[in-house]
Amino acid sequence: LPISSSVVRGQQVVNFSASDGWKLSGSLYLPPVLNGAKAPGVVLLSEPAWEDRTVYGTYLSQDLAKAGFAVLTLDYRGTGASVGRKDFFDLTKKEREGLRLDVSSAVSYLAGRGEVAPRLMAVVAASWSADFAVQEAMENSDIRALVLISGEVKPQHQHYFRSERSVPLLGVVGKEDKQIFLEAAEAFSDSPHESSDMLIAPGYGAGMFSHTKGLEQKVTAWLVKNLKGLGEERLVT
C-alpha cells in the first residue's frame, strides 16, 4: 500500500515499501481517459548505479500512458529518491540482493491500484535489471510480456525462455554490444511465442531511446498488441 503520494508535473510521485521495509519511490503515469475500464500495467526498470527512474521521464512512460497503460517507474533502493538508509554504492553484496524485492514490490504496488487490471502486467527492464524482470516473470503469472533493453540475464534463468509459451519477449539491443546481442538473439530464438521479436538500435540500456527516433513508439506498439490486446479478464457468475 502507498505511504503517500503527490502530483508533480503531470505525474504522480508515489511511495511504498519493499517486503523488507525499505522505503521506495516511483512515478506513476495513468492514461488520460479510462472510462471505467482498468488499464494494463507496465513497470519500467532502469539500470541500478547508472540511471534512476527519471531516464524514462522523457521517453516511453508518457507514450505508454497515452496508449492506455498505467506505468510505474522505480527508484531502486540506494538510488534517486529511494536512497533511504544507504547510497547504492555503499550497499554490501548481500544488501544489493534486496533489489529483487524492490521489483516484486513495484509490480505488486502497481497491480494493486484500482485503475489497473492486475492480471495484465508487463515489465520493461534495462541492463542487469533484466534478470530481476525474468525472475519476477518466473514467479508471477500475472506478468504477460517482457521487454529487455540491453538485457543481461543469468545463465540459470535463461531456461525460462525455452519453457514459457505464454509470455512474449521483445529484445532491444545494440549490434555493437556483441555479447548482449548474442544473449538477446539466443533468448529470442529460444522463445516459442510467435510474437517474440528483436529491435536493433544504437546505444546501450534505456539511453537508447535518445539515439533512435521512434523507438519508444515501436516498443509501445508491441505492448499494445501483446498486452493490451489480451483484453481484461473478469470473473462472472
Short mmCIF file of C-alpha atoms in Angstrom, two decimals:
data_model
loop_
_atom_site.label_atom_id
_atom_site.label_comp_id
_atom_site.label_asym_id
_atom_site.label_seq_id
_atom_site.Cartn_x
_atom_site.Cartn_y
_atom_site.Cartn_z
CA LEU A 1 0.00 0.00 0.00
CA PRO A 2 1.24 3.53 -0.71
CA ILE A 3 2.58 5.55 2.18
CA SER A 4 1.93 8.84 0.42
CA SER A 5 1.52 10.40 -3.00
CA SER A 6 1.70 13.80 -4.63
CA VAL A 7 1.15 15.14 -8.12
CA VAL A 8 4.24 16.65 -9.77
CA ARG A 9 4.27 17.98 -13.37
CA GLY A 10 1.58 15.66 -14.63
CA GLN A 11 2.94 12.58 -12.94
CA GLN A 12 2.07 11.15 -9.57
CA VAL A 13 5.02 10.56 -7.27
CA VAL A 14 4.24 7.53 -5.11
CA ASN A 15 5.96 5.97 -2.11
CA PHE A 16 5.65 2.35 -0.97
CA SER A 17 7.69 -0.24 0.91
CA ALA A 18 9.56 -3.34 -0.16
CA SER A 19 8.77 -6.51 1.79
CA ASP A 20 11.84 -5.96 4.00
CA GLY A 21 10.69 -2.45 4.91
CA TRP A 22 12.92 -0.37 2.62
CA LYS A 23 11.05 2.81 1.58
CA LEU A 24 10.83 3.14 -2.20
CA SER A 25 9.76 5.93 -4.54
CA GLY A 26 8.38 5.84 -8.04
CA SER A 27 6.50 7.87 -10.63
CA LEU A 28 3.03 6.79 -11.70
CA TYR A 29 1.63 7.69 -15.11
CA LEU A 30 -2.04 6.97 -15.80
CA PRO A 31 -3.95 7.07 -19.10
CA PRO A 32 -5.70 10.40 -19.72
CA VAL A 33 -9.03 8.58 -20.14
CA LEU A 34 -10.09 5.25 -18.60
CA ASN A 35 -13.90 5.39 -18.99
CA GLY A 36 -14.36 2.98 -16.12
CA ALA A 37 -12.06 0.32 -17.60
CA LYS A 38 -8.92 -0.96 -15.89
CA ALA A 39 -5.60 -0.32 -17.62
CA PRO A 40 -2.84 -2.88 -18.23
CA GLY A 41 0.17 -2.15 -16.02
CA VAL A 42 3.80 -1.69 -17.05
CA VAL A 43 6.74 -1.37 -14.63
CA LEU A 44 9.82 0.38 -16.07
CA LEU A 45 13.18 -0.57 -14.54
CA SER A 46 16.33 1.46 -15.12
CA GLU A 47 19.90 0.30 -14.53
CA PRO A 48 20.94 0.45 -10.85
CA ALA A 49 24.01 2.57 -10.12
CA TRP A 50 23.86 4.12 -13.59
CA GLU A 51 20.44 5.76 -14.05
CA ASP A 52 17.45 6.44 -11.83
CA ARG A 53 13.79 6.44 -12.81
CA THR A 54 14.00 9.86 -14.47
CA VAL A 55 15.58 8.24 -17.55
CA TYR A 56 12.03 7.24 -18.52
CA GLY A 57 10.56 10.67 -17.79
CA THR A 58 11.10 11.90 -21.35
CA TYR A 59 10.87 8.61 -23.16
CA LEU A 60 8.44 5.69 -23.10
CA SER A 61 6.47 6.40 -19.91
CA GLN A 62 4.26 9.08 -21.43
CA ASP A 63 3.89 7.23 -24.72
CA LEU A 64 2.66 4.18 -22.84
CA ALA A 65 0.23 6.23 -20.72
CA LYS A 66 -1.22 7.88 -23.84
CA ALA A 67 -1.67 4.41 -25.34
CA GLY A 68 -3.80 3.35 -22.37
CA PHE A 69 -1.28 1.79 -19.96
CA ALA A 70 -0.75 2.52 -16.26
CA VAL A 71 3.01 2.96 -15.88
CA LEU A 72 5.26 2.88 -12.82
CA THR A 73 8.92 3.89 -12.93
CA LEU A 74 11.02 2.80 -9.94
CA ASP A 75 13.96 4.15 -8.00
CA TYR A 76 15.78 1.11 -6.62
CA ARG A 77 16.96 1.19 -3.02
CA GLY A 78 20.01 3.38 -2.67
CA THR A 79 19.19 5.40 -5.82
CA GLY A 80 17.26 8.57 -6.63
CA ALA A 81 14.52 9.27 -4.10
CA SER A 82 14.89 5.78 -2.57
CA VAL A 83 18.34 6.33 -1.03
CA GLY A 84 16.95 5.89 2.47
CA ARG A 85 19.44 4.13 4.73
CA LYS A 86 22.37 3.92 2.30
CA ASP A 87 23.56 5.07 -1.09
CA PHE A 88 23.68 2.26 -3.66
CA PHE A 89 27.47 2.27 -3.77
CA ASP A 90 27.62 1.71 -0.01
CA LEU A 91 25.40 -1.38 -0.13
CA THR A 92 27.07 -4.72 0.51
CA LYS A 93 26.69 -7.56 -1.98
CA LYS A 94 24.12 -9.14 0.35
CA GLU A 95 22.20 -5.87 0.65
CA ARG A 96 22.10 -5.50 -3.13
CA GLU A 97 20.20 -8.77 -3.33
CA GLY A 98 17.30 -6.75 -1.92
CA LEU A 99 16.87 -5.06 -5.31
CA ARG A 100 14.95 -8.16 -6.35
CA LEU A 101 12.45 -7.33 -3.58
CA ASP A 102 12.13 -3.81 -4.99
CA VAL A 103 10.98 -5.18 -8.34
CA SER A 104 8.43 -7.51 -6.79
CA SER A 105 7.10 -4.72 -4.58
CA ALA A 106 6.80 -2.33 -7.54
CA VAL A 107 4.81 -4.90 -9.53
CA SER A 108 2.58 -5.62 -6.52
CA TYR A 109 2.01 -1.92 -5.87
CA LEU A 110 1.00 -1.20 -9.46
CA ALA A 111 -1.19 -4.31 -9.69
CA GLY A 112 -2.94 -3.24 -6.50
CA ARG A 113 -4.00 0.14 -7.87
CA GLY A 114 -7.71 0.46 -8.51
CA GLU A 115 -7.06 1.75 -12.04
CA VAL A 116 -5.05 -1.34 -13.05
CA ALA A 117 -6.01 -4.76 -14.40
CA PRO A 118 -3.86 -6.89 -12.05
CA ARG A 119 -3.58 -9.88 -14.40
CA LEU A 120 -2.33 -7.77 -17.30
CA MET A 121 1.18 -6.76 -16.27
CA ALA A 122 4.46 -6.27 -18.15
CA VAL A 123 8.00 -5.36 -17.12
CA VAL A 124 10.43 -3.29 -19.19
CA ALA A 125 13.97 -3.65 -17.86
CA ALA A 126 17.36 -2.24 -18.84
CA SER A 127 20.78 -3.86 -18.49
CA TRP A 128 21.16 -6.11 -15.43
CA SER A 129 17.66 -5.17 -14.25
CA ALA A 130 16.58 -7.62 -16.95
CA ASP A 131 17.49 -10.57 -14.73
CA PHE A 132 15.19 -9.25 -11.99
CA ALA A 133 12.41 -8.92 -14.57
CA VAL A 134 12.87 -12.53 -15.69
CA GLN A 135 12.84 -13.76 -12.08
CA GLU A 136 9.60 -11.86 -11.46
CA ALA A 137 8.02 -13.39 -14.56
CA MET A 138 9.14 -16.86 -13.44
CA GLU A 139 7.36 -16.41 -10.10
CA ASN A 140 4.40 -14.22 -11.06
CA SER A 141 1.91 -15.50 -13.63
CA ASP A 142 0.39 -12.01 -13.93
CA ILE A 143 3.45 -10.92 -15.93
CA ARG A 144 2.24 -11.36 -19.50
CA ALA A 145 5.02 -9.67 -21.51
CA LEU A 146 8.71 -8.78 -21.11
CA VAL A 147 10.81 -6.08 -22.79
CA LEU A 148 14.55 -6.38 -22.15
CA ILE A 149 16.73 -3.44 -23.20
CA SER A 150 20.39 -4.44 -23.46
CA GLY A 151 19.21 -7.17 -21.11
CA GLU A 152 21.69 -9.19 -19.07
CA VAL A 153 20.20 -12.48 -17.85
CA LYS A 154 22.00 -15.02 -15.67
CA PRO A 155 22.56 -18.42 -17.32
CA GLN A 156 20.47 -20.21 -14.68
CA HIS A 157 17.43 -18.12 -15.66
CA GLN A 158 17.75 -18.43 -19.44
CA HIS A 159 15.83 -21.70 -19.45
CA TYR A 160 12.71 -19.64 -18.80
CA PHE A 161 12.59 -18.51 -22.42
CA ARG A 162 12.57 -22.10 -23.68
CA SER A 163 9.86 -23.26 -21.28
CA GLU A 164 7.45 -20.31 -21.24
CA ARG A 165 5.00 -20.33 -24.13
CA SER A 166 2.55 -17.71 -22.90
CA VAL A 167 4.88 -14.73 -22.32
CA PRO A 168 6.32 -12.99 -25.40
CA LEU A 169 9.75 -11.35 -25.30
CA LEU A 170 10.90 -8.17 -27.01
CA GLY A 171 14.66 -7.71 -27.01
CA VAL A 172 16.05 -4.22 -27.73
CA VAL A 173 19.79 -4.34 -28.34
CA GLY A 174 22.70 -2.51 -29.93
CA LYS A 175 24.61 -4.50 -32.53
CA GLU A 176 27.91 -3.04 -31.30
CA ASP A 177 27.37 -4.72 -27.92
CA LYS A 178 28.09 -8.17 -29.31
CA GLN A 179 27.86 -10.25 -26.14
CA ILE A 180 24.43 -8.92 -25.15
CA PHE A 181 23.34 -9.05 -28.79
CA LEU A 182 24.20 -12.74 -28.78
CA GLU A 183 22.35 -13.36 -25.49
CA ALA A 184 19.28 -11.49 -26.76
CA ALA A 185 19.33 -13.44 -30.02
CA GLU A 186 19.53 -16.72 -28.10
CA ALA A 187 16.62 -15.71 -25.84
CA PHE A 188 14.58 -14.69 -28.90
CA SER A 189 15.46 -17.96 -30.62
CA ASP A 190 14.53 -19.98 -27.53
CA SER A 191 11.17 -18.27 -27.04
CA PRO A 192 8.36 -20.33 -28.60
CA HIS A 193 5.92 -17.40 -28.56
CA GLU A 194 5.05 -16.22 -32.06
CA SER A 195 5.09 -12.55 -31.01
CA SER A 196 8.61 -12.57 -29.58
CA ASP A 197 10.79 -10.13 -31.52
CA MET A 198 14.01 -8.09 -31.58
CA LEU A 199 14.73 -4.43 -32.28
CA ILE A 200 18.22 -3.17 -33.07
CA ALA A 201 19.20 0.41 -32.19
CA PRO A 202 22.41 2.28 -31.36
CA GLY A 203 23.45 2.79 -27.76
CA TYR A 204 23.00 0.87 -24.56
CA GLY A 205 20.23 0.50 -21.97
CA ALA A 206 17.39 2.97 -21.52
CA GLY A 207 19.56 5.66 -23.08
CA MET A 208 18.91 4.00 -26.47
CA PHE A 209 15.63 5.89 -26.72
CA SER A 210 17.51 9.19 -27.03
CA HIS A 211 19.51 7.86 -30.00
CA THR A 212 16.76 6.37 -32.17
CA LYS A 213 13.72 8.38 -33.21
CA GLY A 214 10.55 6.36 -32.97
CA LEU A 215 12.00 3.56 -30.83
CA GLU A 216 9.59 4.22 -27.96
CA GLN A 217 6.67 4.13 -30.41
CA LYS A 218 7.77 0.70 -31.63
CA VAL A 219 8.04 -0.64 -28.08
CA THR A 220 4.65 0.88 -27.24
CA ALA A 221 3.02 -0.66 -30.32
CA TRP A 222 4.44 -4.08 -29.40
CA LEU A 223 2.98 -3.82 -25.88
CA VAL A 224 -0.37 -2.64 -27.26
CA LYS A 225 -0.52 -5.78 -29.39
CA ASN A 226 0.81 -8.26 -26.83
CA LEU A 227 -0.54 -6.93 -23.52
CA LYS A 228 -3.37 -4.50 -24.09
CA GLY A 229 -4.61 -6.69 -26.93
CA LEU A 230 -5.26 -9.55 -24.48
CA GLY A 231 -8.26 -7.72 -23.07
CA GLU A 232 -9.40 -7.61 -19.46
CA GLU A 233 -10.29 -10.82 -17.64
CA ARG A 234 -13.28 -10.62 -15.32
CA LEU A 235 -14.93 -13.23 -13.09
CA VAL A 236 -18.66 -13.57 -13.75
CA THR A 237 -21.32 -15.75 -12.15
#
